[in-house]
Coordinates of C-alpha atoms in Angstrom, one line a residue:
Chain H
X1 CA 20.1 21.9 13.1
X2 CA 23.4 23.2 15.1
X3 CA 23.0 23.4 19.0
X4 CA 21.6 26.8 19.8
X5 CA 22.9 28.4 22.9
X6 CA 21.6 31.2 24.9
X7 CA 23.6 33.7 27.1
X8 CA 22.0 34.6 30.4
X9 CA 22.7 37.8 31.9
X10 CA 22.2 38.0 35.5
X11 CA 23.1 39.8 38.8
X12 CA 22.4 39.3 42.4
X13 CA 21.5 35.8 41.8
X14 CA 18.8 36.3 39.7
X15 CA 18.5 35.8 36.1
X16 CA 17.7 38.8 33.6
X17 CA 14.7 39.2 32.0
X18 CA 16.3 38.8 28.7
X19 CA 16.5 35.1 29.7
X20 CA 12.8 34.3 28.9
X21 CA 12.9 36.5 26.0
X22 CA 15.7 34.7 24.3
X23 CA 13.9 31.4 25.0
X24 CA 10.6 33.1 23.2
X25 CA 13.4 34.3 20.4
X26 CA 14.3 30.5 19.7
X27 CA 10.7 29.1 19.8
X28 CA 9.9 31.7 16.6
X29 CA 13.5 31.5 15.0
X30 CA 14.7 28.0 15.9
X31 CA 11.5 26.0 16.5
X32 CA 12.0 22.7 17.7
X33 CA 15.8 23.3 19.1
X34 CA 16.2 22.9 22.6
X35 CA 18.6 25.6 23.6
X36 CA 21.7 25.4 26.1
X37 CA 21.7 28.1 28.7
X38 CA 25.0 29.7 29.3
X39 CA 25.7 31.0 32.8
X40 CA 29.1 32.4 33.8
X41 CA 30.2 34.0 37.1
X42 CA 31.2 33.2 40.4
X43 CA 30.0 31.8 43.8
X44 CA 26.3 31.7 45.3
X45 CA 24.9 34.1 43.2
X46 CA 26.0 32.3 40.1
X47 CA 24.3 29.1 41.5
X48 CA 21.0 30.7 42.2
X49 CA 21.0 32.1 38.8
X50 CA 21.9 28.6 37.1
X51 CA 18.9 27.3 39.1
X52 CA 16.5 29.8 37.7
X53 CA 17.6 29.2 34.4
X54 CA 17.5 25.7 34.9
X55 CA 13.6 25.9 35.2
X56 CA 13.4 26.8 31.7
X57 CA 16.2 25.3 29.9
X58 CA 16.8 21.8 29.8
X59 CA 20.5 22.3 29.8
X60 CA 22.6 24.6 31.7
X61 CA 26.5 25.2 31.2
X62 CA 27.9 26.6 34.2
X63 CA 31.2 28.5 34.4
X64 CA 32.3 29.3 37.8
X65 CA 35.5 31.5 38.2
X66 CA 36.1 34.5 40.2
X67 CA 37.5 36.2 37.1
X68 CA 33.9 36.3 35.6
X69 CA 32.5 37.8 38.9
X70 CA 31.6 40.7 36.8
X71 CA 30.5 40.0 33.1
X72 CA 33.7 41.3 31.1
X73 CA 33.1 40.7 27.6
X74 CA 36.8 40.8 27.3
X75 CA 37.0 37.3 29.0
X76 CA 33.8 36.1 28.0
X77 CA 34.6 36.2 24.4
X78 CA 37.7 34.1 24.4
X79 CA 35.6 31.6 26.9
X80 CA 32.9 31.1 24.3
X81 CA 35.0 30.6 21.6
X82 CA 36.7 28.1 23.1
X83 CA 33.6 25.9 24.6
X84 CA 31.2 26.5 21.8
X85 CA 31.4 23.6 19.0
X86 CA 31.4 24.8 15.4
X87 CA 28.4 25.7 13.8
X88 CA 26.8 27.1 17.1
X89 CA 23.8 29.3 17.0
X90 CA 24.5 31.9 19.9
X91 CA 21.8 34.2 21.0
X92 CA 22.6 37.3 23.4
X93 CA 20.4 40.1 24.5
X94 CA 21.2 43.3 22.8
X95 CA 22.3 45.2 26.1
X96 CA 25.4 46.9 26.5
X97 CA 26.9 43.8 27.3
X98 CA 25.9 41.9 23.9
X99 CA 26.9 44.7 22.3
X100 CA 30.4 44.5 23.8
X101 CA 30.6 40.9 23.3
X102 CA 28.8 39.7 20.0
X103 CA 30.4 41.4 17.2
X104 CA 34.1 40.2 18.1
X105 CA 32.6 36.6 19.3
X106 CA 31.1 36.2 15.8
X107 CA 34.8 36.9 14.3
X108 CA 36.2 34.5 16.6
X109 CA 33.6 31.8 15.9
X110 CA 33.9 32.6 12.0
X111 CA 30.0 33.0 12.1
X112 CA 27.6 35.5 11.1
X113 CA 26.7 38.3 13.1
X114 CA 23.2 39.3 13.1
X115 CA 22.2 42.4 15.6
X116 CA 19.6 43.8 17.1
X117 CA 16.8 41.5 15.6
X118 CA 13.2 42.6 16.6
X119 CA 11.4 39.9 14.6
X120 CA 11.5 36.9 12.2
X121 CA 10.7 33.7 10.6
X122 CA 11.5 30.2 11.4
X123 CA 14.7 29.0 9.9
X124 CA 14.5 27.7 6.6
X125 CA 17.7 25.3 5.6
X126 CA 20.5 27.5 6.5
X127 CA 19.1 30.8 5.6
X128 CA 17.6 32.9 8.7
X129 CA 15.2 35.6 7.7
X130 CA 14.7 38.5 10.2
X131 CA 13.8 42.1 10.9
X132 CA 15.9 45.1 12.1
X133 CA 15.2 48.7 12.4
X134 CA 17.3 51.4 10.8
X135 CA 17.4 55.5 11.2
X136 CA 16.0 55.1 15.1
X137 CA 13.2 53.0 13.9
X138 CA 12.4 55.3 11.1
X139 CA 12.2 52.2 8.7
X140 CA 12.6 48.6 9.0
X141 CA 14.6 46.0 6.8
X142 CA 14.5 42.2 6.2
X143 CA 17.5 40.6 6.3
X144 CA 18.8 37.3 5.4
X145 CA 21.4 35.8 7.4
X146 CA 23.2 32.4 6.1
X147 CA 23.8 30.8 9.1
X148 CA 25.6 27.6 7.6
X149 CA 29.0 28.4 9.3
X150 CA 27.0 29.4 12.8
X151 CA 25.7 32.7 13.9
X152 CA 25.5 35.0 16.8
X153 CA 22.2 36.8 16.7
X154 CA 21.6 39.8 19.5
X155 CA 18.0 40.1 20.4
X156 CA 16.5 43.9 20.9
X157 CA 15.0 43.9 24.5
X158 CA 11.0 43.5 24.7
X159 CA 10.7 42.5 21.0
X160 CA 10.2 38.9 21.8
X161 CA 7.5 38.4 24.4
X162 CA 9.0 36.7 27.4
X163 CA 6.9 33.4 27.9
X164 CA 6.6 31.4 31.2
X165 CA 9.1 28.4 31.3
X166 CA 8.3 25.2 29.4
X167 CA 10.6 22.5 31.0
X168 CA 11.4 22.1 34.8
X169 CA 14.2 20.4 36.1
X170 CA 16.8 21.3 34.0
X171 CA 20.4 19.9 34.0
X172 CA 23.1 21.7 35.4
X173 CA 26.6 20.9 33.6
X174 CA 29.6 22.2 35.6
X175 CA 31.8 23.5 32.8
X176 CA 33.9 25.8 35.2
X177 CA 37.3 23.8 34.3
X178 CA 36.8 25.0 30.8
X179 CA 36.9 28.7 31.9
X180 CA 40.3 28.3 34.0
X181 CA 43.2 30.4 32.9
X182 CA 41.1 33.6 31.6
X183 CA 43.0 36.9 31.6
X184 CA 42.0 40.0 29.9
X185 CA 43.7 43.1 28.3
X186 CA 40.4 45.1 29.6
X187 CA 40.2 44.7 33.5
X188 CA 37.2 45.7 35.4
X189 CA 37.6 48.4 38.0
X190 CA 34.1 49.9 39.2
X191 CA 30.9 51.1 38.6
X192 CA 30.2 54.7 39.0
X193 CA 26.0 55.2 39.7
X194 CA 24.8 58.3 37.9
X195 CA 24.5 61.3 40.0
X196 CA 21.4 61.9 42.2
X197 CA 19.8 65.0 40.9
X198 CA 17.6 67.3 42.7
X199 CA 14.6 65.2 41.3
X200 CA 14.0 61.7 41.0
X201 CA 11.6 61.4 37.8
X202 CA 11.2 57.4 38.5
X203 CA 8.7 58.2 41.3
X204 CA 6.4 61.1 39.1
X205 CA 2.9 60.3 37.9
X206 CA 2.8 62.7 35.4
X207 CA 5.9 63.4 33.1
X208 CA 6.4 66.1 30.3
X209 CA 9.6 64.7 28.1
X210 CA 11.3 67.0 25.7
X211 CA 13.7 65.4 23.0
X212 CA 15.6 67.0 19.5
X213 CA 12.7 68.6 18.2
X214 CA 13.0 71.6 20.7
X215 CA 15.6 72.9 18.8
X216 CA 17.2 75.5 20.8
X217 CA 18.3 75.6 24.5
X218 CA 16.1 78.4 24.8
X219 CA 13.0 76.9 24.1
X220 CA 13.5 74.6 26.7
X221 CA 12.1 77.3 28.9
X222 CA 8.7 76.9 26.9
X223 CA 8.3 72.9 28.3
X224 CA 9.4 74.1 31.7
X225 CA 6.5 76.5 31.8
X226 CA 4.4 73.7 30.2
X227 CA 5.4 71.3 33.1
X228 CA 4.9 73.7 35.6
X229 CA 1.5 74.5 34.6
X230 CA 0.4 70.9 34.6
X231 CA 2.2 70.3 38.0
X232 CA 4.1 67.8 35.8
X233 CA 8.1 66.8 36.3
X234 CA 10.4 67.5 33.2
X235 CA 12.2 64.7 31.7
X236 CA 13.9 64.4 28.1
X237 CA 15.3 62.2 25.8
X238 CA 19.2 61.7 25.2
X239 CA 20.4 64.1 22.9
X240 CA 19.1 67.0 25.3
X241 CA 21.4 65.6 27.9
X242 CA 23.9 65.0 25.4
X243 CA 24.0 68.6 24.5
X244 CA 24.0 69.6 28.3
X245 CA 20.4 71.3 27.9
X246 CA 19.2 69.4 30.8
X247 CA 21.0 67.0 33.4
X248 CA 21.6 63.6 33.2
X249 CA 18.9 62.5 36.2
X250 CA 16.5 63.9 33.8
X251 CA 17.1 61.1 31.1
X252 CA 14.3 58.8 30.1
X253 CA 15.8 55.6 28.4
X254 CA 18.0 52.4 28.5
X255 CA 20.9 54.6 29.4
X256 CA 18.9 56.9 31.6
X257 CA 16.2 56.3 33.9
X258 CA 13.5 53.7 33.4
X259 CA 10.1 55.4 34.4
X260 CA 6.6 54.2 35.3
X261 CA 3.9 57.4 34.9
X262 CA 0.6 57.4 34.4
X263 CA 0.4 60.3 31.7
X264 CA 4.0 60.8 29.6
X265 CA 3.9 63.8 27.5
X266 CA 6.3 63.3 24.6
X267 CA 7.3 66.7 22.9
X268 CA 9.8 66.2 19.6
X269 CA 10.6 63.1 20.5
X270 CA 11.3 60.7 17.6
X271 CA 11.0 57.6 19.8
X272 CA 13.9 55.3 19.1
X273 CA 13.7 52.1 20.9
X274 CA 16.4 53.2 23.6
X275 CA 13.8 56.1 24.7
X276 CA 11.0 53.7 24.6
X277 CA 12.7 51.1 26.4
X278 CA 13.1 53.8 29.5
X279 CA 9.0 53.8 29.8
X280 CA 7.2 50.9 31.6
X281 CA 4.0 50.2 32.6
X282 CA 1.9 51.5 29.6
X283 CA 1.3 54.9 30.2
X284 CA -1.1 57.2 28.5
X285 CA 1.1 58.3 25.9
X286 CA 0.8 61.7 24.1
X287 CA 3.3 62.4 21.2
X288 CA 3.4 65.5 19.5
X289 CA 5.9 65.5 16.7
X290 CA 6.2 67.5 13.3
X291 CA 7.2 64.1 11.3
X292 CA 3.9 62.3 10.7
X293 CA 6.3 59.1 10.4
X294 CA 8.0 59.3 13.8
X295 CA 8.1 56.1 15.3
X296 CA 6.7 57.8 18.6
X297 CA 3.4 57.3 17.0
X298 CA 3.6 53.8 17.0
X299 CA 3.7 53.5 20.7
X300 CA 1.4 56.6 21.3
X301 CA -2.2 56.6 22.7
X302 CA -2.8 60.2 21.3
X303 CA -0.8 61.5 18.5
X304 CA -0.8 65.1 17.3
X305 CA 1.5 66.1 14.0
X306 CA 2.5 69.8 14.8
X307 CA 5.5 71.9 15.8
X308 CA 5.6 71.8 19.4
X309 CA 6.9 75.4 19.5
X310 CA 3.4 76.8 18.3
X311 CA 1.5 74.1 20.5
X312 CA 3.1 74.4 24.0
X313 CA 2.7 77.8 24.5
X314 CA -0.8 77.6 23.3
X315 CA -1.3 74.5 25.7
X316 CA 0.2 76.3 28.4
X317 CA -2.3 79.2 28.0
X318 CA -5.3 76.8 28.1
X319 CA -4.3 75.1 31.2
X320 CA -3.7 78.5 33.0
X321 CA -7.0 79.8 31.9
X322 CA -8.4 76.5 32.7
X323 CA -7.5 76.4 35.9
Chain T
X1 CA 49.5 58.9 20.4
X2 CA 48.7 58.0 16.9
X3 CA 45.0 57.6 16.5
X4 CA 42.9 56.5 13.5
X5 CA 39.3 57.3 13.8
X6 CA 36.6 55.5 11.4
X7 CA 34.1 57.4 10.0
X8 CA 30.8 56.9 7.6
X9 CA 28.9 58.9 5.5
X10 CA 25.1 58.5 6.0
X11 CA 21.9 59.9 5.1
X12 CA 21.3 62.5 7.8
X13 CA 18.3 60.9 10.0
X14 CA 17.6 64.6 11.6
X15 CA 17.1 66.4 8.5
X16 CA 15.3 63.6 6.4
X17 CA 12.8 61.9 6.7
X18 CA 13.6 58.7 5.9
X19 CA 11.3 57.3 3.3
X20 CA 10.9 53.8 1.2
X21 CA 10.0 53.2 -2.1
X22 CA 9.8 49.8 -3.5
X23 CA 11.5 48.3 -0.9
X24 CA 14.6 50.9 -1.0
X25 CA 15.4 54.1 1.0
X26 CA 14.1 57.1 -1.5
X27 CA 17.4 58.4 -2.2
X28 CA 17.0 61.6 -4.5
X29 CA 16.6 64.3 -2.1
X30 CA 18.5 62.9 0.7
X31 CA 21.2 65.1 2.6
X32 CA 24.4 63.4 3.8
X33 CA 26.3 64.0 6.6
X34 CA 29.0 62.2 8.9
X35 CA 27.5 59.9 11.2
X36 CA 26.7 61.4 14.5
X37 CA 28.7 59.1 16.7
X38 CA 31.9 59.8 14.7
X39 CA 32.0 63.4 15.2
X40 CA 32.1 62.6 19.0
X41 CA 34.9 60.1 18.4
X42 CA 36.7 62.5 16.1
X43 CA 36.7 65.2 18.6
X44 CA 37.9 62.8 21.5
X45 CA 40.6 61.8 19.3
X46 CA 41.4 65.3 19.0
X47 CA 41.3 65.9 22.7
X48 CA 43.6 63.2 23.3
X49 CA 46.2 64.2 20.7
X50 CA 46.2 67.8 22.1
X51 CA 46.9 66.6 25.6
X52 CA 49.4 63.7 24.6
X53 CA 50.8 64.7 21.4
X54 CA 50.7 62.5 18.1
X55 CA 47.9 62.7 15.4
X56 CA 44.8 62.1 14.2
X57 CA 44.1 59.9 10.9
X58 CA 40.3 60.2 10.0
X59 CA 39.7 56.8 7.4
X60 CA 36.5 56.0 5.6
X61 CA 35.2 53.3 3.2
X62 CA 33.4 54.5 0.1
X63 CA 33.5 56.1 -3.3
X64 CA 34.2 59.5 -4.1
X65 CA 31.3 61.1 -2.3
X66 CA 32.9 59.7 0.8
X67 CA 35.9 62.3 0.9
X68 CA 33.4 64.9 1.7
X69 CA 33.0 63.7 5.4
X70 CA 37.0 62.9 5.5
X71 CA 37.3 66.9 4.8
X72 CA 34.8 67.7 7.4
X73 CA 36.5 66.0 10.0
X74 CA 40.4 67.4 8.6
X75 CA 38.3 70.7 9.1
X76 CA 37.2 69.9 12.6
X77 CA 41.0 69.0 13.5
X78 CA 42.0 66.0 12.0
X79 CA 45.7 66.0 10.8
X80 CA 45.1 63.5 7.9
X81 CA 42.7 61.6 5.8
X82 CA 42.5 58.1 4.1
X83 CA 40.1 56.9 1.6
X84 CA 39.5 53.0 1.2
X85 CA 37.7 53.1 -2.1
X86 CA 37.4 49.9 -4.7
X87 CA 34.3 48.9 -6.5
X88 CA 34.8 45.5 -4.7
X89 CA 34.2 47.2 -1.7
X90 CA 30.3 47.5 -2.7
X91 CA 27.7 45.5 -0.9
X92 CA 30.2 44.9 1.9
X93 CA 28.4 43.7 5.3
X94 CA 29.7 44.7 8.7
X95 CA 32.6 41.9 8.6
X96 CA 33.6 43.2 4.9
X97 CA 34.0 46.9 6.2
X98 CA 35.8 45.9 9.3
X99 CA 38.3 43.5 7.3
X100 CA 38.8 46.4 5.0
X101 CA 39.3 48.7 8.0
X102 CA 41.8 46.0 9.4
X103 CA 44.1 45.8 6.5
X104 CA 44.4 49.9 6.8
X105 CA 45.1 49.7 10.4
X106 CA 48.0 47.0 9.6
X107 CA 49.5 49.3 7.0
X108 CA 50.0 52.2 9.9
X109 CA 51.2 52.4 13.2
X110 CA 48.4 53.1 15.5
X111 CA 48.3 53.0 19.4
X112 CA 44.4 53.6 19.4
X113 CA 41.7 53.0 17.0
X114 CA 38.3 55.1 17.5
X115 CA 34.7 54.1 15.8
X116 CA 31.5 55.6 16.4
X117 CA 29.0 53.7 18.7
X118 CA 26.9 52.8 15.9
X119 CA 25.8 54.3 12.8
X120 CA 22.4 55.3 12.1
X121 CA 22.2 52.7 9.0
X122 CA 24.4 50.3 11.0
X123 CA 24.4 47.7 13.8
X124 CA 27.1 48.7 16.2
X125 CA 29.3 46.1 14.9
X126 CA 32.3 47.4 13.1
X127 CA 34.5 48.6 15.9
X128 CA 33.9 45.0 17.8
X129 CA 34.8 43.4 14.7
X130 CA 37.7 45.2 13.8
X131 CA 39.2 44.5 17.4
X132 CA 38.7 40.9 16.9
X133 CA 40.0 40.8 13.4
X134 CA 43.2 42.7 14.8
X135 CA 43.4 40.8 18.1
X136 CA 43.2 43.8 19.9
X137 CA 41.1 44.6 23.2
X138 CA 37.9 46.4 22.6
X139 CA 35.2 48.4 24.7
X140 CA 31.8 49.7 23.4
X141 CA 29.7 52.9 24.1
X142 CA 32.5 54.2 25.7
X143 CA 31.8 57.9 27.6
X144 CA 35.3 58.3 29.2
X145 CA 38.9 58.2 28.1
X146 CA 41.7 58.8 30.3
X147 CA 45.2 58.1 29.1
X148 CA 47.8 56.6 31.7
X149 CA 50.9 55.4 30.2
X150 CA 50.5 52.3 27.9
X151 CA 47.0 51.5 29.2
X152 CA 43.7 53.6 29.1
X153 CA 41.2 54.2 31.8
X154 CA 37.7 54.1 30.0
X155 CA 34.2 54.3 31.0
X156 CA 31.5 52.5 29.5
X157 CA 27.7 53.3 29.6
X158 CA 25.6 50.4 30.6
X159 CA 22.2 50.5 31.3
X160 CA 20.4 52.7 33.9
X161 CA 22.7 55.8 33.6
X162 CA 25.3 53.6 35.3
X163 CA 29.3 53.9 34.2
X164 CA 31.3 50.8 34.0
X165 CA 35.2 52.0 34.6
X166 CA 38.0 49.6 33.3
X167 CA 41.5 49.7 32.6
X168 CA 42.3 48.8 28.9
X169 CA 45.6 48.0 27.3
X170 CA 47.3 49.7 24.4
X171 CA 46.8 49.2 21.4
X172 CA 43.0 48.7 21.6
X173 CA 39.7 49.7 19.5
X174 CA 37.0 52.0 21.4
X175 CA 33.5 52.8 20.0
X176 CA 32.5 55.9 21.4
X177 CA 29.2 57.0 22.7
X178 CA 27.3 60.5 22.2
X179 CA 27.7 62.8 24.8
X180 CA 31.5 62.1 25.7
X181 CA 32.3 65.7 24.6
X182 CA 30.9 68.7 22.6
X183 CA 32.1 68.2 19.2
X184 CA 33.6 71.7 18.2
X185 CA 32.0 73.8 15.5
X186 CA 33.4 73.4 11.8
X187 CA 33.6 76.8 10.2
X188 CA 34.0 77.7 6.6
X189 CA 37.4 79.0 7.3
X190 CA 38.4 75.2 8.5
X191 CA 36.7 73.9 5.3
X192 CA 38.6 76.0 3.0
X193 CA 41.6 75.0 4.5
X194 CA 41.3 71.5 4.0
X195 CA 40.0 71.6 0.5
X196 CA 42.7 71.2 -1.7
X197 CA 44.7 68.9 0.7
X198 CA 45.3 65.4 -0.9
X199 CA 43.6 62.5 0.4
X200 CA 45.5 59.2 -0.2
X201 CA 43.1 56.3 -2.1
X202 CA 44.0 52.9 -1.2
X203 CA 42.2 50.4 -3.0
X204 CA 41.8 46.5 -2.6
X205 CA 45.2 45.6 -4.2
X206 CA 47.0 48.4 -2.2
X207 CA 45.3 47.0 1.2
X208 CA 46.1 43.5 0.1
X209 CA 42.1 42.4 0.9
X210 CA 39.6 40.5 -0.7
X211 CA 36.4 41.0 1.4
X212 CA 34.6 37.6 2.0
X213 CA 31.1 37.3 0.4
X214 CA 28.4 38.8 2.7
X215 CA 26.8 36.6 5.0
X216 CA 24.2 39.0 6.0
X217 CA 21.9 40.7 3.3
X218 CA 19.3 43.5 3.3
X219 CA 16.4 42.3 1.5
X220 CA 14.3 45.0 1.5
X221 CA 13.3 48.1 3.4
X222 CA 9.5 48.6 4.6
X223 CA 8.0 50.9 6.8
X224 CA 6.7 49.4 10.0
X225 CA 2.8 49.7 10.2
X226 CA 1.7 52.7 12.8
X227 CA 0.4 51.5 16.1
X228 CA -3.3 50.5 16.2
X229 CA -3.7 52.4 19.4
X230 CA -3.0 55.7 18.3
X231 CA -5.8 58.3 18.2
X232 CA -4.4 61.3 15.9
X233 CA -5.7 64.9 16.8
X234 CA -6.1 67.4 14.4
X235 CA -7.1 70.8 13.9
X236 CA -5.9 74.4 14.5
X237 CA -3.0 74.9 17.2
X238 CA -5.9 76.3 19.6
X239 CA -8.1 73.6 18.7
X240 CA -5.5 71.1 19.3
X241 CA -4.5 72.7 22.8
X242 CA -7.9 72.5 23.9
X243 CA -8.6 69.0 23.1
X244 CA -5.4 68.0 24.8
X245 CA -6.5 69.7 27.8
X246 CA -9.6 67.7 27.8
X247 CA -7.6 64.4 27.5
X248 CA -5.2 65.4 30.2
X249 CA -7.5 66.3 32.7
X250 CA -9.2 63.4 32.0
X251 CA -6.4 60.8 32.4
X252 CA -5.1 62.8 35.6
X253 CA -2.2 64.6 33.7
X254 CA -3.1 68.0 35.1
X255 CA -2.4 68.6 39.1

């Protein structure tokens, strides 16, 4: 088997949670492989991240360059294309960085690209069989990937359960000299944090969340009434923010807020992984959706197949009467 | 600014219940539409051209049916369409599609190529591959575009609601995230206006491409097993509301 590499995302001197998930994925997809961790950055925070990676990976390649202080895929792509051996198997998190870096890296390496993997079987010969999801998780697919010329594989966050490290005291190899002279036609300028709204949904115990199933902007009032009756905060999935029916600070999901409520009532939300990725701590999750096959029912504690426009007013009334 | 926008005809996941039969998506009653992300890409291109001048071309890879999505986007305001169609293109994977599209880009004189960030039936890969094949810079998940001479200032949506701002040189490829704008309404009048416009068709020979054999093949579709933990409630609306009230009270969901 060709060498397996895992790209370690890190910030503030800490390796991202994805690092151990990549390791778990290696054990599932490439059992027996001893993956090499790739850690790029600059200065003391890079060093700290390398030391953390060395607790789980037997070998860590460190790339220390000022230009890499912020993870810019336009710099990382030529760097990795330069240092990785032919036929390399490269694992990346399917994060906003992985999505930016992966497709072009596969082209530059002449390798196959297998994105957003949620499961799979051990490599047989040169064929890797994996599971992907389509149509916002409504259906899954088995895919076969020919890895004979190498492969870039991105892994969905949470799909492979992070395991504690297996090895300790891995070797950090300084490959910084290989990362010299990088320049990019896309230059990082700044990060802009989301505007703080009048509500912080990350601090709420009870959330009423509304999705595309609400149909019309006018119907938002129905869920506002319900949230008020429950004493809950109102939040939503991405399409509601895209349509500007509610403001961005109320968006739950990987591109919005990560919430940790005790009770989460999901109304008309299909349950894409991006949305579910924003809910931590296994709340009591009640899902109401017209589509009995909506993926949200796979994650829910309690499910109701119903039209929320009928159920929500009835529930609001029941709460008001019961109080 | 000459802008090419890559669009795709997909089963509309908002309109359809995607069902699986014998390992395949049941296709007899599927409603097709333009991939949602692509509408935002076309709207962004139109807005850039309205500000900066130039023209918007929409392109797709597909059979004759794919022409309808080009006409829809032309009715929205794209200036012309381009259909890349050849029986040899059937079954192309992401790299295959990017190779076909790259050939079309090379035949034109574009400053900017936009794609949707992902497709409902896809894997968020064609834009990044296209950029790599053209050796152009790339930015994914773009939710801000400002033209600044020979470069763009772009915002990328990253985790936690944060926006990553960069400067990127032209020509470049951007994949566009939903929410960047409000795609304009397409009226019947607009659709009639472009109904008889001729759309050029380029085949493999005209493009000079032979897509390589796919390295990634879909073996089958299946419906993932439902979560074991979900307790499904049934009854009339009033009964459901009553049951739910009891459960929410018990779990501390009503304050």
